[in-house]
PDB file of C-alpha atoms in Angstrom:
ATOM      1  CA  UNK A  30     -69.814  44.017-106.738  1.00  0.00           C
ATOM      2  CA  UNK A  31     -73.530  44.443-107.824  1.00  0.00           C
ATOM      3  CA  UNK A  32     -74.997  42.478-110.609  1.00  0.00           C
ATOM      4  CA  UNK A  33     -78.067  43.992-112.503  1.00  0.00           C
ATOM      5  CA  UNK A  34     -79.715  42.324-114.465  1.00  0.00           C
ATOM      6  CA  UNK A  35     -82.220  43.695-117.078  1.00  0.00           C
ATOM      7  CA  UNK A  36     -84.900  44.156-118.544  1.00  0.00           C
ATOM      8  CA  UNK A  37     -87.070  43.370-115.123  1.00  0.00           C
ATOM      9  CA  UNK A  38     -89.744  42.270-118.078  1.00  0.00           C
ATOM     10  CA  UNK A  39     -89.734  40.929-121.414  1.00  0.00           C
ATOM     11  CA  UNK A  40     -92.691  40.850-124.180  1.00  0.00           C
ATOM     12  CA  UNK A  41     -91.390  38.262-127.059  1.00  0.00           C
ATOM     13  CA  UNK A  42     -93.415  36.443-130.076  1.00  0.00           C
ATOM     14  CA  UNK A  43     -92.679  32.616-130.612  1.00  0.00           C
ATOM     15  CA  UNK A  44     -90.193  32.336-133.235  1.00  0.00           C
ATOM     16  CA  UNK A  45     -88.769  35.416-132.644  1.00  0.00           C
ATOM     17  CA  UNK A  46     -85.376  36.156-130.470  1.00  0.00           C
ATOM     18  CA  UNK A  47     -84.792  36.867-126.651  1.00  0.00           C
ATOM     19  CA  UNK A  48     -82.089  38.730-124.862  1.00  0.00           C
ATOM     20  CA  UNK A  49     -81.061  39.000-121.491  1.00  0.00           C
ATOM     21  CA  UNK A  50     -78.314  41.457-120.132  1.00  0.00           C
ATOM     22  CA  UNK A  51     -76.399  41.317-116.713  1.00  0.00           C
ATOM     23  CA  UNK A  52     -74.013  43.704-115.991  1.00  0.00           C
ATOM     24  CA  UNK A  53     -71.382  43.711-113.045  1.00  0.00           C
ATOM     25  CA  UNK A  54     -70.171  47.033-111.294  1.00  0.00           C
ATOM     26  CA  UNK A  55     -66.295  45.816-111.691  1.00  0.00           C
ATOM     27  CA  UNK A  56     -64.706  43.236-113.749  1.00  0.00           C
ATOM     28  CA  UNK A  57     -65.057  39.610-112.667  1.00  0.00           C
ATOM     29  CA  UNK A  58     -64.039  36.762-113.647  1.00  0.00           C
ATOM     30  CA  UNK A  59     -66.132  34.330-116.243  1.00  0.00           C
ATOM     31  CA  UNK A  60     -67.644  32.300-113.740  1.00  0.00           C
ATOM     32  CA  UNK A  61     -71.320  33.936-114.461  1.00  0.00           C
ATOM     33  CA  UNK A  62     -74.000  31.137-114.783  1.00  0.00           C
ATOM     34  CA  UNK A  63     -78.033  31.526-115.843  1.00  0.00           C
ATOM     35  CA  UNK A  64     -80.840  29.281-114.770  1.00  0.00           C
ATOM     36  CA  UNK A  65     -84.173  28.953-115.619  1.00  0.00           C
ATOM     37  CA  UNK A  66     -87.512  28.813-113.459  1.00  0.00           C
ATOM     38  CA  UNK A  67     -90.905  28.248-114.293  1.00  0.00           C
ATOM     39  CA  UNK A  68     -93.797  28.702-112.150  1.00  0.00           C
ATOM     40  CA  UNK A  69     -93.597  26.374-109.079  1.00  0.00           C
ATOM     41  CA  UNK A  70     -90.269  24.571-110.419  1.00  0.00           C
ATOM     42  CA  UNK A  71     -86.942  24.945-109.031  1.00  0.00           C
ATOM     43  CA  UNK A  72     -84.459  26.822-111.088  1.00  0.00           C
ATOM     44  CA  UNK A  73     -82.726  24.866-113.672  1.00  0.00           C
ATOM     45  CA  UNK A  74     -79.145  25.428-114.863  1.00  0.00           C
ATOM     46  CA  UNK A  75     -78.605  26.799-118.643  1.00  0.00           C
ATOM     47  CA  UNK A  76     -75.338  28.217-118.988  1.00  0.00           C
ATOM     48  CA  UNK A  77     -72.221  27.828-116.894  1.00  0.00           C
ATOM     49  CA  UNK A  78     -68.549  29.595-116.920  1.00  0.00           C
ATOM     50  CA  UNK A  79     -70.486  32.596-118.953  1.00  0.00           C
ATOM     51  CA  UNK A  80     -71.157  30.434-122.583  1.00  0.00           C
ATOM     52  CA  UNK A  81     -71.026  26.477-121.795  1.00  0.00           C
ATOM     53  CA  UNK A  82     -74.163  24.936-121.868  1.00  0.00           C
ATOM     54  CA  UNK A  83     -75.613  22.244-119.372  1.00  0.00           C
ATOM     55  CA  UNK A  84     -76.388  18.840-120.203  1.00  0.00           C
ATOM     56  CA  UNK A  85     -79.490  18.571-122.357  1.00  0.00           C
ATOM     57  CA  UNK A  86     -79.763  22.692-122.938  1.00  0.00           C
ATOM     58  CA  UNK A  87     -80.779  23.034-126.295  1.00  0.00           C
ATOM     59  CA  UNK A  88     -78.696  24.985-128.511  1.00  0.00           C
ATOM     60  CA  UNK A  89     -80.978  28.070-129.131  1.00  0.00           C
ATOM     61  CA  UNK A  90     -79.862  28.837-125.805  1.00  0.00           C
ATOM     62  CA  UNK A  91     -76.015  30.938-125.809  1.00  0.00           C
ATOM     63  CA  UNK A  92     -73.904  32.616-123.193  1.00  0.00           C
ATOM     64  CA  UNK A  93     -71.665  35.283-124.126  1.00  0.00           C
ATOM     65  CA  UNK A  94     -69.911  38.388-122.405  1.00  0.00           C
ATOM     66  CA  UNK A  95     -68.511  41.751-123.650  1.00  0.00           C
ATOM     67  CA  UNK A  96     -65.905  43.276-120.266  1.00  0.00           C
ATOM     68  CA  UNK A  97     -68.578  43.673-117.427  1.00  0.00           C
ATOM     69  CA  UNK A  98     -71.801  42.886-119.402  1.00  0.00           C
ATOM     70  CA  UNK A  99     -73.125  39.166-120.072  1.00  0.00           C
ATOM     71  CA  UNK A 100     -75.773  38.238-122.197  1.00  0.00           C
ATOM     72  CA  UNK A 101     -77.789  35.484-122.423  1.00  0.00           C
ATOM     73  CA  UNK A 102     -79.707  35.083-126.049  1.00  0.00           C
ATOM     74  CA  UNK A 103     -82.271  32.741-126.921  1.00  0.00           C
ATOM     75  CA  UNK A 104     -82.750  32.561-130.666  1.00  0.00           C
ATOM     76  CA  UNK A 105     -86.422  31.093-131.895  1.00  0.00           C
ATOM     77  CA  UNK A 106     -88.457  31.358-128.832  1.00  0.00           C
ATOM     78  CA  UNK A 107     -90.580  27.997-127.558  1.00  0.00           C
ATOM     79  CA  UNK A 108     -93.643  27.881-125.844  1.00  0.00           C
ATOM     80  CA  UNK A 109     -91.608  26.045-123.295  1.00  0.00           C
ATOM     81  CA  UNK A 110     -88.824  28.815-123.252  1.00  0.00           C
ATOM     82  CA  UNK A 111     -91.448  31.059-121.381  1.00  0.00           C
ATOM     83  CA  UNK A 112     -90.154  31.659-117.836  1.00  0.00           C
ATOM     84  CA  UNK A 113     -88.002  33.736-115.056  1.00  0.00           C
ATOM     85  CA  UNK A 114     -84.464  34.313-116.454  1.00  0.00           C
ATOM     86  CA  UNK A 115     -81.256  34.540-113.271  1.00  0.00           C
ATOM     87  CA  UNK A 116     -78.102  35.541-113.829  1.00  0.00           C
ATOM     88  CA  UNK A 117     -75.367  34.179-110.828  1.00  0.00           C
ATOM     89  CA  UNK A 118     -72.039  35.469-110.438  1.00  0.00           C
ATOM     90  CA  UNK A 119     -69.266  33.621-107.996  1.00  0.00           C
ATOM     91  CA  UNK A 120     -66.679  35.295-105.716  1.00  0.00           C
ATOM     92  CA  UNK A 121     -64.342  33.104-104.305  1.00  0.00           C
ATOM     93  CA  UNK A 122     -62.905  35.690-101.757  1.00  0.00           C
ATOM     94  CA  UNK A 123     -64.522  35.822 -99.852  1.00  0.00           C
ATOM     95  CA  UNK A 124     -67.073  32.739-101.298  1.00  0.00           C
ATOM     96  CA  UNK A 125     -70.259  34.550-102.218  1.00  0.00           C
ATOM     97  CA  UNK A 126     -73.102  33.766-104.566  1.00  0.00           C
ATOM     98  CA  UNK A 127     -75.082  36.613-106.121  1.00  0.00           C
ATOM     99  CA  UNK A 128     -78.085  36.299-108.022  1.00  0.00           C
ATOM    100  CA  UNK A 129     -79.573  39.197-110.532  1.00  0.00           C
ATOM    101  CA  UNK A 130     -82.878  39.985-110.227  1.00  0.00           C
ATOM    102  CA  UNK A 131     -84.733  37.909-112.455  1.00  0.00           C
ATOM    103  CA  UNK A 132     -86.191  38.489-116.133  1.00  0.00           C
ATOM    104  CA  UNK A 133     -89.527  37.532-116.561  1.00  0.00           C
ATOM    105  CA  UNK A 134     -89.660  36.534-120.414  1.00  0.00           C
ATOM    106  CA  UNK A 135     -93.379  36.691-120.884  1.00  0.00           C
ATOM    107  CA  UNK A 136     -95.363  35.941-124.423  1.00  0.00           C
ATOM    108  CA  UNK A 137     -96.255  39.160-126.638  1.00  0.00           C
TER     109      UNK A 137
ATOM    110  CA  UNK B  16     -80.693   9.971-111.675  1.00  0.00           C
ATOM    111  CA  UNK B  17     -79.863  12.849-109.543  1.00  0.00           C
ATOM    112  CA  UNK B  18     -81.893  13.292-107.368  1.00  0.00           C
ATOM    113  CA  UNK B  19     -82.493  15.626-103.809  1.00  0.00           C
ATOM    114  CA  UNK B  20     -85.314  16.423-102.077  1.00  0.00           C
ATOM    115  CA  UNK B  21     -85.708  18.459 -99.362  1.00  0.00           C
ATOM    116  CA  UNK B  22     -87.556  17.867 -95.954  1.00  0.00           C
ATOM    117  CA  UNK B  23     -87.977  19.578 -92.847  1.00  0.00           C
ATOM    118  CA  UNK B  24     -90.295  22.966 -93.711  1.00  0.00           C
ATOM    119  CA  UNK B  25     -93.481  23.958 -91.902  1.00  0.00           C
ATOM    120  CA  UNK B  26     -94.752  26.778 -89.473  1.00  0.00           C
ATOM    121  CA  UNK B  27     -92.561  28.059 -86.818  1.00  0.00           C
ATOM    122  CA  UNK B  28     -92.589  30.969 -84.327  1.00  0.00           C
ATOM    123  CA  UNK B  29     -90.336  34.188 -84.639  1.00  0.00           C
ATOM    124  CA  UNK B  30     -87.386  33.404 -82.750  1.00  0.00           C
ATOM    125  CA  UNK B  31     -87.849  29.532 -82.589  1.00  0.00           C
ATOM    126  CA  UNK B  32     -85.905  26.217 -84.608  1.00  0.00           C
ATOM    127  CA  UNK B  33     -86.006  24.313 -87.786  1.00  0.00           C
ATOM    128  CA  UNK B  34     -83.483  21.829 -89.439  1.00  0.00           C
ATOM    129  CA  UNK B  35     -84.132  21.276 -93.008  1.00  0.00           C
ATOM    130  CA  UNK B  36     -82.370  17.638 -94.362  1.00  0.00           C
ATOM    131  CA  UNK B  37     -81.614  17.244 -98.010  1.00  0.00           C
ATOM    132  CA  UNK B  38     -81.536  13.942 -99.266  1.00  0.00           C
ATOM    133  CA  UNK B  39     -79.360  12.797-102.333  1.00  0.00           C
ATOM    134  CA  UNK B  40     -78.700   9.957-104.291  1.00  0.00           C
ATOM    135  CA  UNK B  41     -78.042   9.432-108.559  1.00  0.00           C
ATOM    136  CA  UNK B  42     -74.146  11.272-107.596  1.00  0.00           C
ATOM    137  CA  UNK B  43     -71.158  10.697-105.648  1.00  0.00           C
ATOM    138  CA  UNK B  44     -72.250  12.605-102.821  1.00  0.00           C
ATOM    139  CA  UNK B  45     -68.853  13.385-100.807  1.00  0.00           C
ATOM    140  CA  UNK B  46     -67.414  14.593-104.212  1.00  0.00           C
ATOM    141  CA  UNK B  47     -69.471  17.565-104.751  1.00  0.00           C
ATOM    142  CA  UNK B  48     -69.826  20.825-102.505  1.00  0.00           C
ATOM    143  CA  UNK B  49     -73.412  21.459-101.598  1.00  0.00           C
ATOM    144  CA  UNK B  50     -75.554  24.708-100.721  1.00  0.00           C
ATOM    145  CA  UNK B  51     -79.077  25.950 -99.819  1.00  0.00           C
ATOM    146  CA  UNK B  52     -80.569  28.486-101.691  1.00  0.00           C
ATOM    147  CA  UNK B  53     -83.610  30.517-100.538  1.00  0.00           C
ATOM    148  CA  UNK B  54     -86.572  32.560-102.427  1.00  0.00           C
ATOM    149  CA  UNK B  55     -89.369  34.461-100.659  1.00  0.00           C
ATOM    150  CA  UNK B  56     -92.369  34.372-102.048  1.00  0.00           C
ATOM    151  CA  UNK B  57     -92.558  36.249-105.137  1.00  0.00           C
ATOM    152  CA  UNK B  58     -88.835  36.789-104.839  1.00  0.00           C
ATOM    153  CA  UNK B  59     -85.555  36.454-106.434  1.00  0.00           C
ATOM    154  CA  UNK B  60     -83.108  33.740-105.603  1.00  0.00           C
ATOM    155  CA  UNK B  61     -80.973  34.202-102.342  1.00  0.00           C
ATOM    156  CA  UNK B  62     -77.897  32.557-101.661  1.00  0.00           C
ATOM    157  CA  UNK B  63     -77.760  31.371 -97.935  1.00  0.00           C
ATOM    158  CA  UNK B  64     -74.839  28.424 -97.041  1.00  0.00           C
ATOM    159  CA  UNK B  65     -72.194  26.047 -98.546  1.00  0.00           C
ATOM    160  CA  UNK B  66     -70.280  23.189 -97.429  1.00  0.00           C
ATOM    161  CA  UNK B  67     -67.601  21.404 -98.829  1.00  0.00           C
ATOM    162  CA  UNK B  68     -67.630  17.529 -99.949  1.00  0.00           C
ATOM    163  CA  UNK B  69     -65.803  17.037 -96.846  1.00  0.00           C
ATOM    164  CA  UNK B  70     -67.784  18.905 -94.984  1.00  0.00           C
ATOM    165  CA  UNK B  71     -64.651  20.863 -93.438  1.00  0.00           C
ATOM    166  CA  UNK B  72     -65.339  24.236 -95.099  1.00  0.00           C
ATOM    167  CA  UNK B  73     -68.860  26.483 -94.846  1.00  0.00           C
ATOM    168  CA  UNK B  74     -69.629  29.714 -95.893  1.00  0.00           C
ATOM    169  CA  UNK B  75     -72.338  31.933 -95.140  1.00  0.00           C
ATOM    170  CA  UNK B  76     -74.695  34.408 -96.862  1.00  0.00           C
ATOM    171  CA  UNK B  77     -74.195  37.447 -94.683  1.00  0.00           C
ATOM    172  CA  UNK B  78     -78.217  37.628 -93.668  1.00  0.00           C
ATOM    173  CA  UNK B  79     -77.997  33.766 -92.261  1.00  0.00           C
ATOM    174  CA  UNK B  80     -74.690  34.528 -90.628  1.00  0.00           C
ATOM    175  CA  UNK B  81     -74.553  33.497 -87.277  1.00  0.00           C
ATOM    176  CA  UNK B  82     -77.999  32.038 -86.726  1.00  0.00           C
ATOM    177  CA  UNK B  83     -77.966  28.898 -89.460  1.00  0.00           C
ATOM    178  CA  UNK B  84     -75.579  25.820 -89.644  1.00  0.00           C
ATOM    179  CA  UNK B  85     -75.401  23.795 -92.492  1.00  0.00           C
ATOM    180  CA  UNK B  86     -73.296  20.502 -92.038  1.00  0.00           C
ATOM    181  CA  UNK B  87     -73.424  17.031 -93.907  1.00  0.00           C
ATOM    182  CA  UNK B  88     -73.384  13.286 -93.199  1.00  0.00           C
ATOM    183  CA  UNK B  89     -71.371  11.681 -95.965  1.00  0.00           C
ATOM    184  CA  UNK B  90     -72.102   8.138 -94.760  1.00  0.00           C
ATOM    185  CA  UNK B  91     -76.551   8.851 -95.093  1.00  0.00           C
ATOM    186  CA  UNK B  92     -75.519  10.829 -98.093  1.00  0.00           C
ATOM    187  CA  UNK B  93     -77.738  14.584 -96.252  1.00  0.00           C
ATOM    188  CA  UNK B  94     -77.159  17.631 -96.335  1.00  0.00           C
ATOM    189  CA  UNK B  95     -78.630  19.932 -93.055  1.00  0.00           C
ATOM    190  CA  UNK B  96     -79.536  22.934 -92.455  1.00  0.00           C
ATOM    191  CA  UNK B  97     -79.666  24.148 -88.801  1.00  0.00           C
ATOM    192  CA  UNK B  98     -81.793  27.361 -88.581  1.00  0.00           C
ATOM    193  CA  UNK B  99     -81.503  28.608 -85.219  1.00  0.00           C
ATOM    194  CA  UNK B 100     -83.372  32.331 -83.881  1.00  0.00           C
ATOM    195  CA  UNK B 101     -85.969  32.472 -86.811  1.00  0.00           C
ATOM    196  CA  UNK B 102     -87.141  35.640 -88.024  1.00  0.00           C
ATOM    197  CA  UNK B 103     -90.510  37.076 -90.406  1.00  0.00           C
ATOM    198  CA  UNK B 104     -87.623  37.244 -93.027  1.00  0.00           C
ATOM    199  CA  UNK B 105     -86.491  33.905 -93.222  1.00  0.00           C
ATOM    200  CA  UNK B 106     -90.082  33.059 -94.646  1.00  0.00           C
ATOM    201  CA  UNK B 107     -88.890  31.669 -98.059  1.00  0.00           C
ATOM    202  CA  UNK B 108     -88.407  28.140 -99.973  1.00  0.00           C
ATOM    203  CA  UNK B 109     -85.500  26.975 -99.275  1.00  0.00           C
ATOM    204  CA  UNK B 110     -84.023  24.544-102.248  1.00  0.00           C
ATOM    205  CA  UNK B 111     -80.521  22.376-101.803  1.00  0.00           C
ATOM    206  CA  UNK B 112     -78.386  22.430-104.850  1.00  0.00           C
ATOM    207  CA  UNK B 113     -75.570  20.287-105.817  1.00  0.00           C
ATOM    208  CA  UNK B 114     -72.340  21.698-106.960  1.00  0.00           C
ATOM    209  CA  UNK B 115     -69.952  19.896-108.992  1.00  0.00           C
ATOM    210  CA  UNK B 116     -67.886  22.862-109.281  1.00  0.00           C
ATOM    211  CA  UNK B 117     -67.897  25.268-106.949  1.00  0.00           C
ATOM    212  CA  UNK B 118     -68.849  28.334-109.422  1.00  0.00           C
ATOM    213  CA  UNK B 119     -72.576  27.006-110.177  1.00  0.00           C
ATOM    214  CA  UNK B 120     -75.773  24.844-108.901  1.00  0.00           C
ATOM    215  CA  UNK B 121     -75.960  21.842-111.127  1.00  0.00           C
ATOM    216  CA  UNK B 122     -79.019  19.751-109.679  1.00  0.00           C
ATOM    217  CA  UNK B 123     -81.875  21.741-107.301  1.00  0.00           C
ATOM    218  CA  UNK B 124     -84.147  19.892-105.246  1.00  0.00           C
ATOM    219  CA  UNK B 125     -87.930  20.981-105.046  1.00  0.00           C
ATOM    220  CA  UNK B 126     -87.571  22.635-102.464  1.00  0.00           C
ATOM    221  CA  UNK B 127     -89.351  22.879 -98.569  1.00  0.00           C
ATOM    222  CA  UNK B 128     -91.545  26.007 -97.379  1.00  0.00           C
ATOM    223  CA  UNK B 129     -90.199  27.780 -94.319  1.00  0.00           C
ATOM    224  CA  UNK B 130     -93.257  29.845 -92.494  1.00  0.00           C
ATOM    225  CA  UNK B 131     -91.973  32.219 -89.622  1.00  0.00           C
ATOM    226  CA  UNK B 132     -95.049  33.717 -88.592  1.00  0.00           C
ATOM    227  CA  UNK B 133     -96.946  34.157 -85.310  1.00  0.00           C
TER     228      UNK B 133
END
């Protein structure tokens, strides 16, 4: 199973809404997470099991899916909300992480 | 608090040894599965090992296979990374993550820089 994640690049105005897509090449289950990264951070988790949110993730942030494509939105973009997006799928046979590219959601 | 932070990183030859140690504290630390993730620089995120909390199950990325070893020492509450026959394309910072469930990284650490260069 490939994940691709798109766009590679993203141009968005503060105040105004972001979307991220990852698709799958076959059906898999919900366990599809997204993390944040800003420059010379480690990644920080958002979203878990596709649209649960980790502790202290604002609520502009939201996970959703539609069959083989997720989506992560981010509704009234922050100055702070300006980073690399990662979407991570789990297979648990045989165990194996896969990460999407990266979305780099940059300010237009 | 969690908290981990990698150690370990630095310069080594093409074909030579480094073990990475993770240290953690702010969780119960035999309770939760642990991994090491990897990014190149100016590079995605790479998935390399995991270990159970018990340490008796590990899994491997499929470009690590072989040549790394992660284990864990419940007791000193570390996570290791034993990377064995380094190569050009190891070069990366490598990050430990905790995993409360096994489906996602909760908690990263900073991270250590891995150099394999001659």
């Amino acid at each position: 199973i490939v994940m691709t994640q798109s766009p590679a690049t993203l141009s968005v105005s503060p105040g105004e809404r972001a979307t991220i897509s990852c698709r799958a090449t076959q059906s898999l289950s919900t366990f599809l997470a997204w993390y944040q990264q800003k420059p010379g951070q480690a990644p920080r988790l958002l979203i878990y099991d596709t649209s649960t949110r980790a502790t202290g993730v604002p609520a502009r942030f939201t996970g959703s899916a539609s069959g083989t494509d997720f989506t992560l939105t981010i509704s009234s973009l922050q100055s702070e909300d300006f980073a690399i997006y990662y979407c991570q799928r789990y297979d648990n046979w045989p165990l194996v992480y896969t990460f999407g590219q990266g979305t780099k959601l940059e300010i237009k | 608090e969690v908290q981990l932070l990698e150690s370990g990183g630095g310069l080594v030859q093409p074909g030579g040894s480094l073990r990475l140690s993770c240290a953690a504290s702010g969780f119960t630390f035999n309770s939760y599965a642990m991994s090491w993730v990897r990014q190149a620089p100016g590079k995605g995120l790479e998935w390399v090992s995991t270990i159970s909390g018990s340490g008796s199950n590990t899994y491997y990325g499929d470009s690590v296979k072989g040549h790394f070893t992660i284990s864990r020492d419940n007791s000193n509450n570390t996570l290791y990374l034993q990377m064995n026959s380094l190569r050009v394309e190891d070069t990366a910072v490598y990050y430990c993550a905790s995993q409360r469930a096994l489906y996602y990284f909760d908690y990263w650490g900073r991270g250590t820089l891995v150099t394999v260069s001659s």
